[in-house]
mmCIF file of C-alpha atoms in Angstrom:
data_model
loop_
_atom_site.group_PDB
_atom_site.id
_atom_site.type_symbol
_atom_site.label_atom_id
_atom_site.label_comp_id
_atom_site.label_asym_id
_atom_site.label_seq_id
_atom_site.Cartn_x
_atom_site.Cartn_y
_atom_site.Cartn_z
ATOM 1 C CA MET A 16 69.741 30.528 -22.144
ATOM 2 C CA LYS A 17 66.571 30.740 -20.287
ATOM 3 C CA VAL A 18 66.041 29.894 -16.624
ATOM 4 C CA LEU A 19 62.834 28.701 -14.421
ATOM 5 C CA VAL A 20 62.768 28.760 -10.866
ATOM 6 C CA ILE A 21 60.158 26.692 -8.889
ATOM 7 C CA GLY A 22 59.268 26.856 -5.717
ATOM 8 C CA LEU A 23 57.900 23.602 -3.701
ATOM 9 C CA GLY A 24 57.045 24.840 -0.218
ATOM 10 C CA GLY A 25 54.363 24.102 2.456
ATOM 11 C CA VAL A 26 54.076 21.779 5.455
ATOM 12 C CA THR A 27 56.572 19.868 7.021
ATOM 13 C CA ASN A 28 56.533 16.203 6.021
ATOM 14 C CA GLY A 29 54.228 17.128 2.971
ATOM 15 C CA GLY A 30 56.751 15.570 0.442
ATOM 16 C CA LYS A 31 58.397 18.346 -0.719
ATOM 17 C CA THR A 32 61.934 16.834 -0.933
ATOM 18 C CA THR A 33 60.569 13.751 -2.574
ATOM 19 C CA LEU A 34 58.894 15.579 -5.277
ATOM 20 C CA ALA A 35 61.954 17.520 -6.010
ATOM 21 C CA GLU A 36 64.132 14.655 -6.134
ATOM 22 C CA MET A 37 61.866 12.860 -8.660
ATOM 23 C CA LEU A 38 61.393 16.389 -10.653
ATOM 24 C CA LYS A 39 64.977 16.400 -10.857
ATOM 25 C CA LYS A 40 65.634 12.947 -12.163
ATOM 26 C CA MET A 41 63.045 13.759 -14.958
ATOM 27 C CA LEU A 42 63.830 17.273 -16.147
ATOM 28 C CA PRO A 43 66.730 18.109 -18.154
ATOM 29 C CA ASN A 44 69.203 20.844 -16.917
ATOM 30 C CA CYS A 45 67.464 20.589 -13.364
ATOM 31 C CA ASP A 46 69.075 21.255 -10.144
ATOM 32 C CA THR A 47 67.928 21.937 -6.250
ATOM 33 C CA ILE A 48 68.379 23.871 -3.566
ATOM 34 C CA SER A 49 66.931 22.868 -0.412
ATOM 35 C CA GLN A 50 66.188 25.157 2.523
ATOM 36 C CA ASP A 51 67.140 22.577 5.192
ATOM 37 C CA ASP A 52 70.937 23.593 4.187
ATOM 38 C CA PHE A 53 70.614 26.968 5.444
ATOM 39 C CA PHE A 54 69.463 26.500 9.263
ATOM 40 C CA LYS A 55 71.516 28.599 11.604
ATOM 41 C CA PRO A 56 73.269 26.216 14.209
ATOM 42 C CA GLU A 57 71.260 25.177 17.463
ATOM 43 C CA SER A 58 73.349 27.573 19.489
ATOM 44 C CA GLU A 59 72.040 30.363 17.205
ATOM 45 C CA VAL A 60 68.284 29.561 17.272
ATOM 46 C CA GLU A 61 66.373 31.173 19.740
ATOM 47 C CA THR A 62 64.572 29.049 22.652
ATOM 48 C CA ASP A 63 60.993 30.066 24.110
ATOM 49 C CA GLU A 64 59.699 30.365 27.361
ATOM 50 C CA ARG A 65 58.863 26.469 27.371
ATOM 51 C CA GLY A 66 62.267 25.376 26.186
ATOM 52 C CA PHE A 67 61.478 25.020 22.647
ATOM 53 C CA LYS A 68 63.770 26.079 19.973
ATOM 54 C CA LEU A 69 61.960 27.832 17.390
ATOM 55 C CA TYR A 70 63.254 26.286 14.150
ATOM 56 C CA ASP A 71 60.032 26.762 12.559
ATOM 57 C CA VAL A 72 60.403 30.618 11.800
ATOM 58 C CA LEU A 73 62.438 32.760 9.183
ATOM 59 C CA ASP A 74 65.114 33.803 12.065
ATOM 60 C CA ALA A 75 66.084 30.213 12.210
ATOM 61 C CA LEU A 76 67.439 30.312 8.883
ATOM 62 C CA TYR A 77 70.073 32.191 6.636
ATOM 63 C CA MET A 78 67.673 33.399 4.398
ATOM 64 C CA ASP A 79 70.014 36.078 2.486
ATOM 65 C CA GLU A 80 72.514 33.058 2.240
ATOM 66 C CA MET A 81 69.813 31.015 0.368
ATOM 67 C CA VAL A 82 68.919 33.929 -1.788
ATOM 68 C CA LYS A 83 72.375 34.586 -2.586
ATOM 69 C CA SER A 84 72.661 30.876 -3.586
ATOM 70 C CA VAL A 85 69.722 31.085 -6.012
ATOM 71 C CA HIS A 86 71.128 34.163 -7.579
ATOM 72 C CA ASN A 87 74.378 32.755 -8.087
ATOM 73 C CA TRP A 88 73.030 29.418 -9.645
ATOM 74 C CA MET A 89 70.646 31.805 -12.231
ATOM 75 C CA LYS A 90 73.883 33.801 -13.215
ATOM 76 C CA ASN A 91 75.533 30.633 -14.245
ATOM 77 C CA PRO A 92 73.144 27.460 -14.287
ATOM 78 C CA SER A 93 75.294 25.413 -16.744
ATOM 79 C CA SER A 94 78.278 25.411 -14.293
ATOM 80 C CA SER A 95 76.204 24.204 -11.431
ATOM 81 C CA GLY A 96 76.863 20.212 -12.621
ATOM 82 C CA VAL A 97 72.966 20.185 -13.329
ATOM 83 C CA MET A 98 72.093 16.628 -15.046
ATOM 84 C CA THR A 99 71.359 16.728 -18.635
ATOM 85 C CA GLU A 100 70.579 13.018 -18.494
ATOM 86 C CA THR A 101 67.298 12.380 -17.537
ATOM 87 C CA GLN A 102 64.551 9.305 -17.443
ATOM 88 C CA ASN A 103 62.335 11.299 -19.793
ATOM 89 C CA THR A 104 58.760 10.537 -18.496
ATOM 90 C CA CYS A 105 57.641 14.366 -18.816
ATOM 91 C CA ASP A 106 55.846 14.836 -22.327
ATOM 92 C CA ASN A 107 57.677 16.925 -24.750
ATOM 93 C CA LEU A 108 61.032 17.469 -23.010
ATOM 94 C CA LYS A 109 62.978 18.196 -26.084
ATOM 95 C CA MET A 110 61.586 21.701 -25.835
ATOM 96 C CA THR A 111 63.302 22.226 -22.827
ATOM 97 C CA GLU A 112 66.985 21.794 -24.050
ATOM 98 C CA ASP A 113 67.803 25.329 -23.771
ATOM 99 C CA VAL A 114 66.091 26.122 -20.632
ATOM 100 C CA TYR A 115 67.679 25.423 -17.041
ATOM 101 C CA ILE A 116 65.301 24.645 -14.171
ATOM 102 C CA LEU A 117 65.907 25.550 -10.737
ATOM 103 C CA ILE A 118 63.698 23.822 -8.019
ATOM 104 C CA VAL A 119 63.905 25.196 -4.525
ATOM 105 C CA GLU A 120 62.125 23.380 -1.817
ATOM 106 C CA GLY A 121 61.534 24.171 1.988
ATOM 107 C CA PHE A 122 58.782 24.918 4.616
ATOM 108 C CA LEU A 123 59.125 28.676 4.413
ATOM 109 C CA LEU A 124 59.676 30.083 0.736
ATOM 110 C CA TYR A 125 57.035 32.585 0.067
ATOM 111 C CA ASN A 126 57.138 34.432 3.329
ATOM 112 C CA TYR A 127 60.431 35.997 2.477
ATOM 113 C CA GLU A 128 59.988 38.368 -0.493
ATOM 114 C CA PRO A 129 63.576 38.516 -1.773
ATOM 115 C CA LEU A 130 62.777 34.533 -2.006
ATOM 116 C CA ASN A 131 59.354 34.692 -3.206
ATOM 117 C CA GLU A 132 60.177 37.137 -6.171
ATOM 118 C CA LEU A 133 62.515 34.684 -7.828
ATOM 119 C CA CYS A 134 60.181 31.920 -8.117
ATOM 120 C CA ASN A 135 58.552 31.579 -11.536
ATOM 121 C CA ARG A 136 55.983 28.923 -10.252
ATOM 122 C CA ARG A 137 54.889 28.561 -6.405
ATOM 123 C CA TYR A 138 53.591 25.123 -5.073
ATOM 124 C CA PHE A 139 52.848 24.683 -1.565
ATOM 125 C CA PHE A 140 52.092 21.591 0.211
ATOM 126 C CA THR A 141 49.095 21.059 2.615
ATOM 127 C CA LEU A 142 48.421 18.404 5.213
ATOM 128 C CA PRO A 143 45.623 17.471 7.451
ATOM 129 C CA TYR A 144 46.757 18.137 11.121
ATOM 130 C CA GLU A 145 46.617 14.433 11.977
ATOM 131 C CA GLU A 146 48.392 12.860 9.109
ATOM 132 C CA CYS A 147 51.048 15.638 9.398
ATOM 133 C CA LYS A 148 51.604 14.971 13.174
ATOM 134 C CA ARG A 149 51.796 10.876 12.223
ATOM 135 C CA ARG A 150 54.348 11.557 9.419
ATOM 136 C CA ARG A 151 56.236 13.815 11.770
ATOM 137 C CA SER A 152 56.465 11.286 14.727
ATOM 138 C CA THR A 153 58.074 8.610 12.300
ATOM 139 C CA ARG A 154 60.955 11.105 11.341
ATOM 140 C CA VAL A 155 64.289 11.605 13.253
ATOM 141 C CA TYR A 156 65.501 15.075 13.579
ATOM 142 C CA GLU A 157 68.644 16.398 14.724
ATOM 143 C CA PRO A 158 68.133 17.877 17.361
ATOM 144 C CA ALA A 159 65.255 15.729 18.070
ATOM 145 C CA ASP A 160 61.729 16.970 18.542
ATOM 146 C CA THR A 161 60.926 17.526 22.553
ATOM 147 C CA PRO A 162 57.773 16.391 23.814
ATOM 148 C CA GLY A 163 55.234 18.552 22.859
ATOM 149 C CA TYR A 164 56.975 20.166 20.193
ATOM 150 C CA PHE A 165 54.910 19.720 17.252
ATOM 151 C CA ASP A 166 51.607 21.049 18.963
ATOM 152 C CA GLY A 167 53.633 23.747 20.734
ATOM 153 C CA HIS A 168 55.432 25.226 17.915
ATOM 154 C CA VAL A 169 55.517 23.394 14.494
ATOM 155 C CA TRP A 170 51.854 23.262 13.730
ATOM 156 C CA PRO A 171 50.891 26.711 15.044
ATOM 157 C CA MET A 172 53.888 27.997 12.991
ATOM 158 C CA TYR A 173 52.791 26.195 9.892
ATOM 159 C CA LEU A 174 49.309 27.656 10.489
ATOM 160 C CA LYS A 175 50.719 31.122 11.261
ATOM 161 C CA TYR A 176 52.805 31.440 7.729
ATOM 162 C CA LYS A 177 50.191 29.819 5.688
ATOM 163 C CA LYS A 178 47.521 32.397 6.866
ATOM 164 C CA GLU A 179 50.263 35.209 6.017
ATOM 165 C CA LEU A 180 50.647 33.565 2.549
ATOM 166 C CA GLU A 181 47.100 33.449 1.866
ATOM 167 C CA GLU A 182 46.820 37.130 2.376
ATOM 168 C CA ASN A 183 49.724 38.479 0.686
ATOM 169 C CA ALA A 184 51.282 36.074 -1.711
ATOM 170 C CA SER A 185 49.756 35.451 -5.124
ATOM 171 C CA ASN A 186 49.852 32.916 -7.775
ATOM 172 C CA ILE A 187 50.263 29.997 -5.278
ATOM 173 C CA VAL A 188 48.899 26.139 -6.514
ATOM 174 C CA TYR A 189 48.299 24.080 -3.529
ATOM 175 C CA LEU A 190 48.894 20.628 -3.410
ATOM 176 C CA ASP A 191 47.259 17.987 -1.442
ATOM 177 C CA GLY A 192 49.954 16.090 0.331
ATOM 178 C CA THR A 193 47.909 13.169 0.978
ATOM 179 C CA LYS A 194 47.733 12.357 -2.656
ATOM 180 C CA SER A 195 49.959 9.579 -3.984
ATOM 181 C CA GLN A 196 53.460 10.794 -5.214
ATOM 182 C CA ASP A 197 53.029 9.577 -8.810
ATOM 183 C CA GLU A 198 49.643 11.887 -8.839
ATOM 184 C CA LEU A 199 51.513 14.852 -7.585
ATOM 185 C CA LEU A 200 54.684 14.234 -9.901
ATOM 186 C CA SER A 201 51.904 14.033 -12.979
ATOM 187 C CA PHE A 202 50.290 17.287 -12.034
ATOM 188 C CA VAL A 203 53.137 19.271 -11.452
ATOM 189 C CA CYS A 204 55.038 18.028 -14.546
ATOM 190 C CA SER A 205 52.463 18.848 -17.023
ATOM 191 C CA ASP A 206 52.240 22.265 -15.224
ATOM 192 C CA ILE A 207 55.776 22.988 -15.508
ATOM 193 C CA MET A 208 55.730 22.114 -19.334
ATOM 194 C CA GLN A 209 53.151 24.898 -19.637
ATOM 195 C CA GLU A 210 55.340 27.294 -18.118
ATOM 196 C CA LEU A 211 58.168 26.086 -20.244
ATOM 197 C CA LYS A 212 56.086 26.798 -23.196
ATOM 198 C CA LYS A 213 55.201 30.084 -22.191
ATOM 199 C CA LEU A 214 58.915 30.930 -21.641
ATOM 200 C CA ARG A 215 59.613 29.836 -25.077
ATOM 201 C CA GLU A 216 56.685 32.063 -26.937
#
């Protein structure tokens, strides 16, 4: 039994969760883990001098727990209740029957080395500033974004971690979050197929 761990990282509101859900429906033996499930409670998240809760940093997350969840899945993927029935729209899916796929999605995956090193394939969503701000303004968060939060914390942290990534991480495939969901799905799907072929060689 083989496992493939796919990372879907990058900018807030870039389309990570949507793509993860679409892939899960299409790929056999596929499961997802979302970084959003590992946020610390609000009381444990630091506040800066401007009163902004610092959610967009690694310290706001239980990263060790997230890595542990990925390890646990890798040890026994078939017991995780993964879906084996799919809407097969990826090509050649018969060849994936003995492979289990985990999609790990979140905004900060590759800046934490213990998690980064578990990924066989790394995708990173990007968005231009204006589009990202527009999408973010349409979403409801708990706790809600305070005025100035996007410009004061969210966007600067995205740029900081992206720069860090460009300097240190390798084998990152950048995805343009302004492209249509179908286009992104088609590209990532065929890319994953190539990975699966390599696994079986």
